[in-house]
Amino acid sequence: MASLPELSYNGRLESSRSSPQHRGGLQSSMDYGYASVKPVQLGICGLGTVGSGVVRVLQRNRAELSARAGRDLVIRQIGARRDRPDCDTTGIAVTRDVFEVVRNPEVEVVLELIGGTTTARELVLEAIAQGKHVVTANKALIAEHGNELFAAARERGVMVQFEAGVAGGIPIIKAIREGLAANRIEWLAGIINGTGNFILTEMRAGRSFGEVLSHAQALGYAEADPTFDVEGIDAAHKLVILAALAFGMPLQFDKVYTEGISRLSLLDVEYAEELGYRIKHLGIARRTERGVELRVHPTLVPESLLLANVNGVMNAVLVQGDAVGPTLYYGAGAGAEPTASAVLADVVDVARQQGTDPASRVPFLAFHDQALETLPVLPIDEVESAWYLRMSALDQPGVLSRVASILSEAGISIEALIQKAPLPEQDHVPLILLTNPCLGASMDKAVARIEALDSIDGAVVRLRTEPLAG
Ligand SMILES: NC(=O)c1ccc[n+]([C@@H]2O[C@H](COP(=O)([O-])OP(=O)(O)OC[C@H]3O[C@@H](n4cnc5c(N)ncnc54)[C@H](OP(=O)(O)O)[C@@H]3O)[C@@H](O)[C@H]2O)c1
């Protein structure tokens, strides 16, 4: 097998067979000949899960990274409130004040890995004001303050990179921003929160939401306060970033419709399976003639789709482009090293583009800022979906036909139906319906009428279903 060429000291390509350094395994960046090129000086803020992963991967793959960047990558300073036993910072200056890193004149690229939106925003704005490039893994920061940060960065001519902010290690931002640049992106749908996907996967084995959540917390997959993950806020942060990149619009986090999985019943997981579906907590962005849909909610997905079979903490994003058709991106959406993989890819990008004319760089949100358009986002009741409905119906003749005629009067037709036998000594039976697509507002009215029937007990459970076909 032919050996790969590599850069020689003077920058020429030559066979690695002739390189004595290569035999010893990993080469240092000095061996690659970057001694004469000024290294890129990095300042890392935050030494938690991601920060420590970044340090480890950078130390392990430094030669590889430098060969890709064309310059050596050096950690000039770390800002961390405490040391970490799993992270060797020998020889690196460590400060307890993250702002000291930003103000360090030697630091050229600031890696914001502290999380949150208050100190992180101040930190990033200060880094930009100091003329430093920024790499962040912080989706909340980008989703909520990205427009402001990008404007400041444009003004100052610096880069703000955020690949790790969406789907961890999956290079989905690069794929949409660059790889799919020829396409008019029609829609995308993603499993973009690993905690939620782990819970839904485990519920298929017959365990309740609460039971699985406790297990996820014990395994470290869910936070002590799981609200951000299970109520869809984290997914909404990521979705708004993906939608901006896909459709060329500014970030509009406050417009995302968000519905969590915490009220999901095991019964619905089981009935969905009987009907040939899996329930996934999807983030969906779709361009329609009336506006853009931005929504995160539990969704019935046909079990034959690859997306329906993405299990556990894994993430996946399905993107439909007009030229390429559907493309699917799958991988680890979180974790120290998968996230570090994305952070360091951004660092390599910054190193490659440092010194280039800011106007010729890849735009923050894929489209040049003059071309960004504030597209209207549809309120959820104006979004069209097919529905799964479950209700508890009195076990007597005529109930089903009353429900069917209410739906029909609202212009909604029934696609499939399951009626269960009553349990011993119970006079109500579960009635499960799948409908054709209709507006959320039509379904609201129909459900209100169904719930008012004497023969229907309690609230109607309803979930959206998506065919996710081109
Ligand atoms: N974990 C993942 O898998 C993952 C995946 C994708 C993206 N992200 C994003 O990456 C970022 C970091 O997440 P993480 O999981 O690494 O969080 P983490 O483990 O909680 O780490 C954050 C670190 O930042 C430190 N920190 C916070 N405020 C600070 C301050 N003012 N000064 C100094 N240090 C400060 C914390 O220090 P203390 O320990 O003293 O509090 C902690 O060590 C977040 O934006 C997150 O959304 C994480």
Short mmCIF file of C-alpha atoms and ligand atoms in Angstrom, two decimals:
data_model
loop_
_atom_site.label_atom_id
_atom_site.label_comp_id
_atom_site.label_asym_id
_atom_site.label_seq_id
_atom_site.Cartn_x
_atom_site.Cartn_y
_atom_site.Cartn_z
CA MET A 1 0.00 0.00 0.00
CA ALA A 2 1.37 3.42 -0.91
CA SER A 3 2.28 5.56 2.07
CA LEU A 4 0.66 8.96 2.41
CA PRO A 5 2.75 11.97 1.52
CA GLU A 6 3.53 14.40 4.29
CA LEU A 7 4.89 17.90 4.62
CA SER A 8 8.66 18.08 4.86
CA TYR A 9 10.48 20.72 6.88
CA ASN A 10 10.53 23.12 3.95
CA GLY A 11 6.87 22.53 3.16
CA ARG A 12 7.38 20.18 0.15
CA LEU A 13 5.38 16.97 -0.03
CA GLU A 14 7.41 13.82 0.37
CA SER A 15 6.76 10.17 1.17
CA SER A 16 6.44 9.35 4.87
CA ARG A 17 8.69 6.34 4.23
CA SER A 18 11.58 8.71 3.88
CA SER A 19 10.70 10.49 7.12
CA PRO A 20 12.70 9.07 10.02
CA GLN A 21 10.46 10.79 12.58
CA HIS A 22 7.42 8.87 11.41
CA ARG A 23 8.73 5.50 12.56
CA GLY A 24 8.45 6.40 16.21
CA GLY A 25 4.65 6.77 16.02
CA LEU A 26 3.30 10.25 16.78
CA GLN A 27 5.36 13.09 15.49
CA SER A 28 5.71 16.34 17.34
CA SER A 29 4.74 19.48 15.48
CA MET A 30 8.41 20.46 15.46
CA ASP A 31 9.06 17.39 13.32
CA TYR A 32 6.53 18.66 10.81
CA GLY A 33 8.56 21.79 10.36
CA TYR A 34 6.35 24.45 11.87
CA ALA A 35 9.17 25.79 14.04
CA SER A 36 9.53 28.75 11.70
CA VAL A 37 5.76 29.44 11.59
CA LYS A 38 4.25 31.25 14.53
CA PRO A 39 2.09 28.82 16.52
CA VAL A 40 -1.57 29.56 17.19
CA GLN A 41 -1.93 30.61 20.83
CA LEU A 42 -5.06 29.23 22.46
CA GLY A 43 -6.75 30.34 25.67
CA ILE A 44 -9.16 27.84 27.18
CA CYS A 45 -11.92 29.13 29.45
CA GLY A 46 -13.58 26.38 31.48
CA LEU A 47 -12.09 23.03 32.36
CA GLY A 48 -15.21 20.94 32.79
CA THR A 49 -16.28 17.93 30.70
CA VAL A 50 -15.62 19.63 27.36
CA GLY A 51 -12.63 21.76 28.41
CA SER A 52 -10.76 18.78 29.81
CA GLY A 53 -11.65 16.73 26.72
CA VAL A 54 -10.23 19.47 24.52
CA VAL A 55 -6.97 19.52 26.47
CA ARG A 56 -6.65 15.72 26.30
CA VAL A 57 -7.40 15.41 22.58
CA LEU A 58 -5.15 18.36 21.75
CA GLN A 59 -2.30 16.84 23.73
CA ARG A 60 -2.82 13.42 22.15
CA ASN A 61 -3.35 14.56 18.54
CA ARG A 62 -1.28 17.71 18.46
CA ALA A 63 0.89 16.58 15.57
CA GLU A 64 -2.15 15.57 13.54
CA LEU A 65 -3.96 18.82 14.33
CA SER A 66 -0.93 20.96 13.54
CA ALA A 67 -0.41 19.15 10.25
CA ARG A 68 -3.99 19.96 9.33
CA ALA A 69 -3.85 23.54 10.57
CA GLY A 70 -0.46 24.19 8.99
CA ARG A 71 0.67 25.70 12.28
CA ASP A 72 1.42 24.36 15.71
CA LEU A 73 -1.41 24.73 18.25
CA VAL A 74 -0.30 25.80 21.72
CA ILE A 75 -2.41 26.23 24.86
CA ARG A 76 -1.13 29.55 26.19
CA GLN A 77 -3.42 29.75 29.21
CA ILE A 78 -6.35 27.99 30.88
CA GLY A 79 -8.99 29.68 33.01
CA ALA A 80 -10.52 27.23 35.48
CA ARG A 81 -11.92 27.56 38.96
CA ARG A 82 -10.42 24.21 39.94
CA ASP A 83 -7.97 21.58 38.68
CA ARG A 84 -9.11 18.31 37.21
CA PRO A 85 -7.37 15.02 37.93
CA ASP A 86 -8.12 13.72 34.41
CA CYS A 87 -6.44 16.68 32.74
CA ASP A 88 -2.68 17.22 32.69
CA THR A 89 -1.98 20.95 32.71
CA THR A 90 1.73 20.61 33.42
CA GLY A 91 3.60 23.47 31.81
CA ILE A 92 0.41 25.44 31.02
CA ALA A 93 -0.37 28.70 32.83
CA VAL A 94 -3.63 28.28 34.76
CA THR A 95 -5.63 31.17 36.19
CA ARG A 96 -8.78 31.11 38.29
CA ASP A 97 -10.11 34.15 36.39
CA VAL A 98 -11.38 33.37 32.91
CA PHE A 99 -11.28 37.06 31.96
CA GLU A 100 -7.52 36.99 32.50
CA VAL A 101 -7.32 34.53 29.59
CA VAL A 102 -9.33 36.84 27.35
CA ARG A 103 -7.13 39.79 28.30
CA ASN A 104 -3.86 37.86 27.88
CA PRO A 105 -2.21 39.64 24.92
CA GLU A 106 -0.57 36.41 23.80
CA VAL A 107 -3.87 34.52 23.42
CA GLU A 108 -5.20 34.71 19.86
CA VAL A 109 -8.10 32.26 20.01
CA VAL A 110 -10.42 32.03 23.02
CA LEU A 111 -12.21 28.74 23.61
CA GLU A 112 -15.37 29.51 25.59
CA LEU A 113 -16.24 26.27 27.40
CA ILE A 114 -17.83 27.54 30.61
CA GLY A 115 -21.47 27.33 29.43
CA GLY A 116 -24.39 29.55 30.42
CA THR A 117 -25.38 32.81 28.82
CA THR A 118 -24.39 35.55 31.26
CA THR A 119 -20.66 35.34 32.01
CA ALA A 120 -20.13 33.50 28.71
CA ARG A 121 -21.71 36.38 26.77
CA GLU A 122 -19.55 38.95 28.54
CA LEU A 123 -16.49 36.79 28.02
CA VAL A 124 -17.10 36.31 24.30
CA LEU A 125 -17.95 39.99 23.73
CA GLU A 126 -14.77 40.98 25.52
CA ALA A 127 -12.71 38.48 23.51
CA ILE A 128 -14.17 39.90 20.29
CA ALA A 129 -13.51 43.47 21.46
CA GLN A 130 -9.91 42.43 22.13
CA GLY A 131 -9.70 41.23 18.50
CA LYS A 132 -9.53 37.54 19.38
CA HIS A 133 -11.19 34.72 17.51
CA VAL A 134 -13.66 32.65 19.51
CA VAL A 135 -14.55 28.97 19.47
CA THR A 136 -17.50 27.95 21.63
CA ALA A 137 -19.50 24.80 22.35
CA ASN A 138 -22.29 26.87 23.84
CA LYS A 139 -25.57 26.44 21.93
CA ALA A 140 -27.58 28.49 24.44
CA LEU A 141 -25.21 31.41 23.96
CA ILE A 142 -25.34 31.22 20.17
CA ALA A 143 -29.10 30.62 19.99
CA GLU A 144 -29.95 33.49 22.35
CA HIS A 145 -27.16 36.00 21.65
CA GLY A 146 -25.65 34.84 18.36
CA ASN A 147 -27.00 37.78 16.33
CA GLU A 148 -25.34 40.24 18.71
CA LEU A 149 -22.08 38.25 18.88
CA PHE A 150 -21.83 37.87 15.10
CA ALA A 151 -22.47 41.59 14.57
CA ALA A 152 -19.68 42.43 17.02
CA ALA A 153 -17.36 39.87 15.40
CA ARG A 154 -18.10 41.20 11.91
CA GLU A 155 -17.26 44.68 13.08
CA ARG A 156 -13.97 43.50 14.56
CA GLY A 157 -13.12 41.12 11.69
CA VAL A 158 -12.82 38.03 13.91
CA MET A 159 -14.26 34.54 13.67
CA VAL A 160 -16.79 32.95 16.03
CA GLN A 161 -17.05 29.20 15.51
CA PHE A 162 -19.63 26.97 17.17
CA GLU A 163 -19.59 23.49 15.57
CA ALA A 164 -19.75 21.72 18.97
CA GLY A 165 -22.92 23.63 19.84
CA VAL A 166 -25.12 21.35 17.73
CA ALA A 167 -25.04 17.56 17.92
CA GLY A 168 -21.65 17.41 19.68
CA GLY A 169 -19.20 15.48 17.54
CA ILE A 170 -21.30 15.39 14.36
CA PRO A 171 -19.99 18.03 11.93
CA ILE A 172 -23.51 19.10 11.02
CA ILE A 173 -22.78 22.82 10.93
CA LYS A 174 -19.98 22.34 8.44
CA ALA A 175 -22.17 20.00 6.42
CA ILE A 176 -25.02 22.49 6.13
CA ARG A 177 -22.89 25.62 5.85
CA GLU A 178 -20.43 24.26 3.31
CA GLY A 179 -21.19 20.73 2.09
CA LEU A 180 -24.80 21.49 1.17
CA ALA A 181 -24.17 25.02 -0.09
CA ALA A 182 -25.59 24.21 -3.54
CA ASN A 183 -28.97 23.21 -2.14
CA ARG A 184 -32.16 24.96 -1.29
CA ILE A 185 -32.73 23.18 2.01
CA GLU A 186 -36.39 22.28 2.33
CA TRP A 187 -36.51 20.85 5.81
CA LEU A 188 -34.44 19.16 8.48
CA ALA A 189 -35.34 16.98 11.42
CA GLY A 190 -33.02 15.95 14.18
CA ILE A 191 -32.63 13.91 17.31
CA ILE A 192 -30.47 16.57 18.89
CA ASN A 193 -30.67 15.79 22.58
CA GLY A 194 -29.05 12.56 23.72
CA THR A 195 -30.69 12.53 27.15
CA GLY A 196 -34.17 12.66 25.67
CA ASN A 197 -33.32 9.98 23.12
CA PHE A 198 -31.90 7.73 25.83
CA ILE A 199 -35.12 8.08 27.84
CA LEU A 200 -37.35 7.33 24.84
CA THR A 201 -35.23 4.35 23.84
CA GLU A 202 -35.42 2.87 27.34
CA MET A 203 -39.17 3.47 27.56
CA ARG A 204 -39.59 1.02 24.69
CA ALA A 205 -38.58 -1.71 27.14
CA GLY A 206 -41.68 -0.89 29.21
CA ARG A 207 -40.19 1.45 31.81
CA SER A 208 -41.93 4.71 32.72
CA PHE A 209 -40.50 8.15 32.03
CA GLY A 210 -39.75 8.75 35.75
CA GLU A 211 -38.05 5.39 36.17
CA VAL A 212 -35.82 5.88 33.13
CA LEU A 213 -35.00 9.46 34.07
CA SER A 214 -33.67 8.32 37.48
CA HIS A 215 -31.57 5.69 35.71
CA ALA A 216 -30.25 8.30 33.25
CA GLN A 217 -29.31 10.56 36.17
CA ALA A 218 -27.49 7.69 37.89
CA LEU A 219 -25.54 7.03 34.66
CA GLY A 220 -24.65 10.72 34.31
CA TYR A 221 -26.68 11.07 31.08
CA ALA A 222 -29.14 13.48 32.69
CA GLU A 223 -28.54 16.49 34.92
CA ALA A 224 -29.96 16.66 38.47
CA ASP A 225 -32.31 19.28 36.99
CA PRO A 226 -33.23 17.70 33.65
CA THR A 227 -35.61 20.48 32.53
CA PHE A 228 -33.42 21.78 29.70
CA ASP A 229 -33.12 18.35 28.16
CA VAL A 230 -36.52 16.76 28.71
CA GLU A 231 -38.62 19.89 28.09
CA GLY A 232 -36.88 20.45 24.75
CA ILE A 233 -35.12 23.74 25.53
CA ASP A 234 -31.68 22.37 24.69
CA ALA A 235 -33.03 20.93 21.42
CA ALA A 236 -34.71 24.28 20.66
CA HIS A 237 -31.35 26.05 21.06
CA LYS A 238 -29.80 23.68 18.54
CA LEU A 239 -32.75 23.75 16.16
CA VAL A 240 -32.74 27.51 15.86
CA ILE A 241 -29.06 27.40 14.89
CA LEU A 242 -29.66 24.71 12.28
CA ALA A 243 -32.65 26.58 10.84
CA ALA A 244 -30.69 29.82 10.55
CA LEU A 245 -27.91 27.99 8.67
CA ALA A 246 -30.34 26.07 6.47
CA PHE A 247 -32.69 28.90 5.50
CA GLY A 248 -30.49 31.99 5.72
CA MET A 249 -32.35 33.73 8.51
CA PRO A 250 -31.17 35.38 11.72
CA LEU A 251 -31.48 33.37 14.95
CA GLN A 252 -35.01 33.60 16.38
CA PHE A 253 -34.94 31.49 19.53
CA ASP A 254 -38.11 33.00 21.01
CA LYS A 255 -40.11 31.72 18.02
CA VAL A 256 -39.43 28.00 18.52
CA TYR A 257 -42.43 25.94 19.65
CA THR A 258 -41.21 23.61 22.37
CA GLU A 259 -42.98 20.61 23.86
CA GLY A 260 -41.20 18.16 26.17
CA ILE A 261 -41.38 14.42 26.73
CA SER A 262 -41.96 14.48 30.50
CA ARG A 263 -45.71 13.85 30.17
CA LEU A 264 -45.30 11.03 27.66
CA SER A 265 -47.07 7.86 28.75
CA LEU A 266 -45.78 4.34 28.26
CA LEU A 267 -49.15 3.51 26.72
CA ASP A 268 -48.45 5.86 23.82
CA VAL A 269 -44.99 4.41 23.26
CA GLU A 270 -46.60 0.96 23.04
CA TYR A 271 -49.56 1.94 20.83
CA ALA A 272 -47.23 3.87 18.51
CA GLU A 273 -45.22 0.67 18.07
CA GLU A 274 -48.38 -1.30 17.33
CA LEU A 275 -49.10 1.18 14.55
CA GLY A 276 -45.54 0.84 13.14
CA TYR A 277 -44.02 4.02 14.63
CA ARG A 278 -41.38 5.03 17.17
CA ILE A 279 -41.73 8.14 19.28
CA LYS A 280 -38.73 10.45 18.94
CA HIS A 281 -38.18 13.89 20.43
CA LEU A 282 -37.51 15.74 17.19
CA GLY A 283 -36.44 19.23 16.34
CA ILE A 284 -38.06 20.07 12.99
CA ALA A 285 -37.44 23.09 10.78
CA ARG A 286 -39.36 23.34 7.54
CA ARG A 287 -39.70 26.01 4.92
CA THR A 288 -43.26 26.43 3.64
CA GLU A 289 -44.92 29.01 1.41
CA ARG A 290 -46.60 30.54 4.47
CA GLY A 291 -43.45 30.75 6.61
CA VAL A 292 -40.92 28.66 8.50
CA GLU A 293 -41.84 25.96 10.98
CA LEU A 294 -39.60 25.73 14.04
CA ARG A 295 -40.75 23.08 16.46
CA VAL A 296 -39.50 20.61 19.03
CA HIS A 297 -41.96 17.96 20.19
CA PRO A 298 -42.41 14.22 20.65
CA THR A 299 -43.12 12.84 17.19
CA LEU A 300 -44.26 9.52 15.78
CA VAL A 301 -41.76 8.49 13.10
CA PRO A 302 -42.27 5.44 10.81
CA GLU A 303 -40.18 2.62 12.25
CA SER A 304 -38.69 1.84 8.83
CA LEU A 305 -36.74 5.14 8.82
CA LEU A 306 -33.10 5.20 9.89
CA LEU A 307 -33.93 8.14 12.13
CA ALA A 308 -36.45 6.00 14.03
CA ASN A 309 -33.64 3.56 14.80
CA VAL A 310 -31.21 6.04 16.33
CA ASN A 311 -31.07 4.79 19.88
CA GLY A 312 -29.66 5.64 23.27
CA VAL A 313 -27.68 8.84 23.63
CA MET A 314 -26.81 9.03 19.93
CA ASN A 315 -27.84 12.01 17.81
CA ALA A 316 -28.83 12.22 14.15
CA VAL A 317 -29.94 14.96 11.79
CA LEU A 318 -31.80 14.35 8.54
CA VAL A 319 -31.49 17.18 6.03
CA GLN A 320 -33.55 17.41 2.85
CA GLY A 321 -31.92 19.44 0.09
CA ASP A 322 -33.55 20.01 -3.30
CA ALA A 323 -30.50 18.79 -5.22
CA VAL A 324 -28.99 16.17 -2.96
CA GLY A 325 -32.24 14.72 -1.56
CA PRO A 326 -32.17 13.40 1.99
CA THR A 327 -28.83 13.16 3.81
CA LEU A 328 -28.42 11.75 7.31
CA TYR A 329 -25.72 12.63 9.84
CA TYR A 330 -25.29 10.33 12.83
CA GLY A 331 -22.94 10.19 15.77
CA ALA A 332 -22.20 11.07 19.37
CA GLY A 333 -24.05 14.24 20.30
CA ALA A 334 -22.22 14.78 23.58
CA GLY A 335 -19.35 13.59 25.73
CA ALA A 336 -15.92 14.99 26.45
CA GLU A 337 -13.98 13.75 23.44
CA PRO A 338 -16.72 13.78 20.76
CA THR A 339 -17.40 17.41 21.69
CA ALA A 340 -13.66 18.15 21.79
CA SER A 341 -13.49 16.72 18.27
CA ALA A 342 -15.84 19.48 17.07
CA VAL A 343 -14.19 22.23 19.15
CA LEU A 344 -10.74 21.37 17.79
CA ALA A 345 -12.01 21.14 14.21
CA ASP A 346 -13.13 24.74 14.69
CA VAL A 347 -9.70 25.65 16.05
CA VAL A 348 -8.12 24.17 12.92
CA ASP A 349 -10.54 26.20 10.78
CA VAL A 350 -9.61 29.37 12.62
CA ALA A 351 -5.89 28.61 12.24
CA ARG A 352 -6.33 28.05 8.51
CA GLN A 353 -8.30 31.25 7.98
CA GLN A 354 -6.41 33.53 10.34
CA GLY A 355 -4.88 36.30 8.31
CA THR A 356 -7.39 35.97 5.49
CA ASP A 357 -9.70 38.81 4.49
CA PRO A 358 -12.78 38.56 6.79
CA ALA A 359 -15.07 39.23 3.82
CA SER A 360 -13.87 36.08 2.09
CA ARG A 361 -14.42 33.75 5.07
CA VAL A 362 -17.32 31.33 5.42
CA PRO A 363 -20.19 33.47 6.83
CA PHE A 364 -21.28 32.75 10.41
CA LEU A 365 -24.77 31.68 9.39
CA ALA A 366 -23.88 30.23 5.96
CA PHE A 367 -25.34 33.20 4.06
CA HIS A 368 -23.67 36.59 3.80
CA ASP A 369 -25.23 38.93 6.32
CA GLN A 370 -26.78 41.21 3.68
CA ALA A 371 -28.59 38.11 2.35
CA LEU A 372 -30.00 37.02 5.74
CA GLU A 373 -33.76 37.43 5.72
CA THR A 374 -36.05 37.47 8.76
CA LEU A 375 -38.50 34.88 7.48
CA PRO A 376 -41.83 34.69 9.32
CA VAL A 377 -42.05 31.78 11.76
CA LEU A 378 -45.44 30.07 11.77
CA PRO A 379 -47.33 29.87 15.08
CA ILE A 380 -47.79 26.21 15.99
CA ASP A 381 -51.55 26.23 15.33
CA GLU A 382 -50.79 27.15 11.72
CA VAL A 383 -48.44 24.20 11.29
CA GLU A 384 -49.85 21.24 9.41
CA SER A 385 -49.21 17.74 10.80
CA ALA A 386 -50.74 14.32 10.85
CA TRP A 387 -51.84 13.25 14.33
CA TYR A 388 -51.92 10.35 16.73
CA LEU A 389 -54.91 10.63 19.08
CA ARG A 390 -55.67 8.48 22.12
CA MET A 391 -58.84 8.78 24.10
CA SER A 392 -60.74 6.81 26.68
CA ALA A 393 -64.13 6.06 25.15
CA LEU A 394 -67.26 4.59 26.71
CA ASP A 395 -67.60 1.01 25.47
CA GLN A 396 -70.94 1.40 23.70
CA PRO A 397 -72.11 1.57 20.09
CA GLY A 398 -72.00 4.91 18.27
CA VAL A 399 -69.04 6.51 20.10
CA LEU A 400 -66.57 5.91 17.32
CA SER A 401 -68.93 7.30 14.69
CA ARG A 402 -69.47 10.50 16.78
CA VAL A 403 -65.70 10.97 17.04
CA ALA A 404 -65.28 10.27 13.32
CA SER A 405 -67.96 12.78 12.36
CA ILE A 406 -66.42 15.54 14.54
CA LEU A 407 -63.09 14.95 12.83
CA SER A 408 -64.71 14.85 9.41
CA GLU A 409 -66.57 18.14 10.06
CA ALA A 410 -63.16 19.68 10.80
CA GLY A 411 -61.88 18.32 7.49
CA ILE A 412 -59.75 15.64 9.16
CA SER A 413 -59.79 12.06 7.89
CA ILE A 414 -58.81 8.95 9.79
CA GLU A 415 -55.87 6.96 8.47
CA ALA A 416 -55.72 4.10 11.00
CA LEU A 417 -57.52 3.04 14.14
CA ILE A 418 -57.04 0.68 17.07
CA GLN A 419 -59.84 -0.04 19.50
CA LYS A 420 -58.83 -2.11 22.50
CA ALA A 421 -61.05 -4.54 24.39
CA PRO A 422 -62.18 -3.20 27.77
CA LEU A 423 -60.25 -4.35 30.83
CA PRO A 424 -62.29 -6.45 33.32
CA GLU A 425 -64.85 -4.33 35.18
CA GLN A 426 -64.10 -1.23 33.12
CA ASP A 427 -66.66 0.48 30.94
CA HIS A 428 -64.12 2.58 28.97
CA VAL A 429 -61.77 1.40 26.24
CA PRO A 430 -58.71 3.03 24.74
CA LEU A 431 -59.39 4.34 21.23
CA ILE A 432 -56.33 5.21 19.15
CA LEU A 433 -56.50 7.04 15.84
CA LEU A 434 -54.04 8.22 13.24
CA THR A 435 -55.26 11.12 11.12
CA ASN A 436 -54.24 12.72 7.86
CA PRO A 437 -52.43 16.07 8.04
CA CYS A 438 -54.41 19.10 9.20
CA LEU A 439 -53.66 22.48 10.75
CA GLY A 440 -53.02 22.53 14.50
CA ALA A 441 -55.92 24.99 14.86
CA SER A 442 -58.37 22.54 13.20
CA MET A 443 -57.22 19.78 15.51
CA ASP A 444 -57.57 22.06 18.57
CA LYS A 445 -61.23 22.68 17.71
CA ALA A 446 -61.97 19.04 16.94
CA VAL A 447 -60.31 17.83 20.16
CA ALA A 448 -62.27 20.37 22.23
CA ARG A 449 -65.51 18.97 20.77
CA ILE A 450 -64.43 15.36 21.31
CA GLU A 451 -63.48 16.07 24.93
CA ALA A 452 -66.93 17.60 25.49
CA LEU A 453 -68.67 14.32 24.56
CA ASP A 454 -70.20 12.47 27.54
CA SER A 455 -68.86 9.23 26.09
CA ILE A 456 -65.23 10.42 26.25
CA ASP A 457 -63.48 10.36 29.60
CA GLY A 458 -60.77 12.93 30.33
CA ALA A 459 -58.36 14.62 27.96
CA VAL A 460 -57.47 13.41 24.49
CA VAL A 461 -53.76 12.63 24.18
CA ARG A 462 -52.37 13.92 20.91
CA LEU A 463 -48.97 13.66 19.31
CA ARG A 464 -47.78 14.77 15.89
CA THR A 465 -46.64 12.21 13.33
CA GLU A 466 -44.16 12.97 10.56
CA PRO A 467 -43.50 10.83 7.48
CA LEU A 468 -40.14 12.64 6.98
CA ALA A 469 -40.23 11.86 3.29
CA GLY A 470 -38.89 14.11 0.55
N1 LIG B 1 -20.89 18.04 27.96
C1 LIG B 1 -21.15 17.84 26.70
O1 LIG B 1 -21.19 16.71 26.24
C2 LIG B 1 -21.39 19.01 25.78
C3 LIG B 1 -21.67 18.75 24.42
C4 LIG B 1 -21.84 19.82 23.55
C5 LIG B 1 -21.77 21.11 24.04
N2 LIG B 1 -21.54 21.32 25.37
C6 LIG B 1 -21.46 22.70 25.84
O2 LIG B 1 -20.13 22.94 26.27
C7 LIG B 1 -20.13 23.90 27.33
C8 LIG B 1 -19.42 23.30 28.53
O3 LIG B 1 -20.13 22.15 28.94
P1 LIG B 1 -19.51 21.10 29.97
O4 LIG B 1 -20.35 19.87 29.84
O5 LIG B 1 -18.07 21.00 29.81
O6 LIG B 1 -19.88 21.80 31.34
P2 LIG B 1 -19.17 21.57 32.75
O7 LIG B 1 -18.65 20.20 32.85
O8 LIG B 1 -20.13 22.06 33.78
O9 LIG B 1 -17.93 22.54 32.65
C9 LIG B 1 -18.01 23.93 32.71
C10 LIG B 1 -16.78 24.37 33.41
O10 LIG B 1 -16.71 25.77 33.35
C11 LIG B 1 -16.36 26.24 34.62
N3 LIG B 1 -16.87 27.58 34.82
C12 LIG B 1 -18.13 28.02 34.76
N4 LIG B 1 -18.18 29.33 35.00
C13 LIG B 1 -16.90 29.71 35.22
C14 LIG B 1 -16.29 30.94 35.54
N5 LIG B 1 -17.00 32.05 35.65
N6 LIG B 1 -14.96 30.96 35.73
C15 LIG B 1 -14.23 29.83 35.58
N7 LIG B 1 -14.74 28.63 35.28
C16 LIG B 1 -16.06 28.59 35.10
C17 LIG B 1 -16.98 25.27 35.60
O11 LIG B 1 -16.26 25.36 36.79
P3 LIG B 1 -16.81 24.76 38.17
O12 LIG B 1 -16.51 23.32 38.07
O13 LIG B 1 -16.03 25.47 39.20
O14 LIG B 1 -18.28 25.09 38.22
C18 LIG B 1 -16.77 23.95 34.88
O15 LIG B 1 -15.54 23.38 35.18
C19 LIG B 1 -21.61 24.24 27.57
O16 LIG B 1 -21.93 25.39 26.86
C20 LIG B 1 -22.34 23.04 27.01
O17 LIG B 1 -23.64 23.36 26.59
C21 LIG B 1 -21.35 20.30 26.24
#
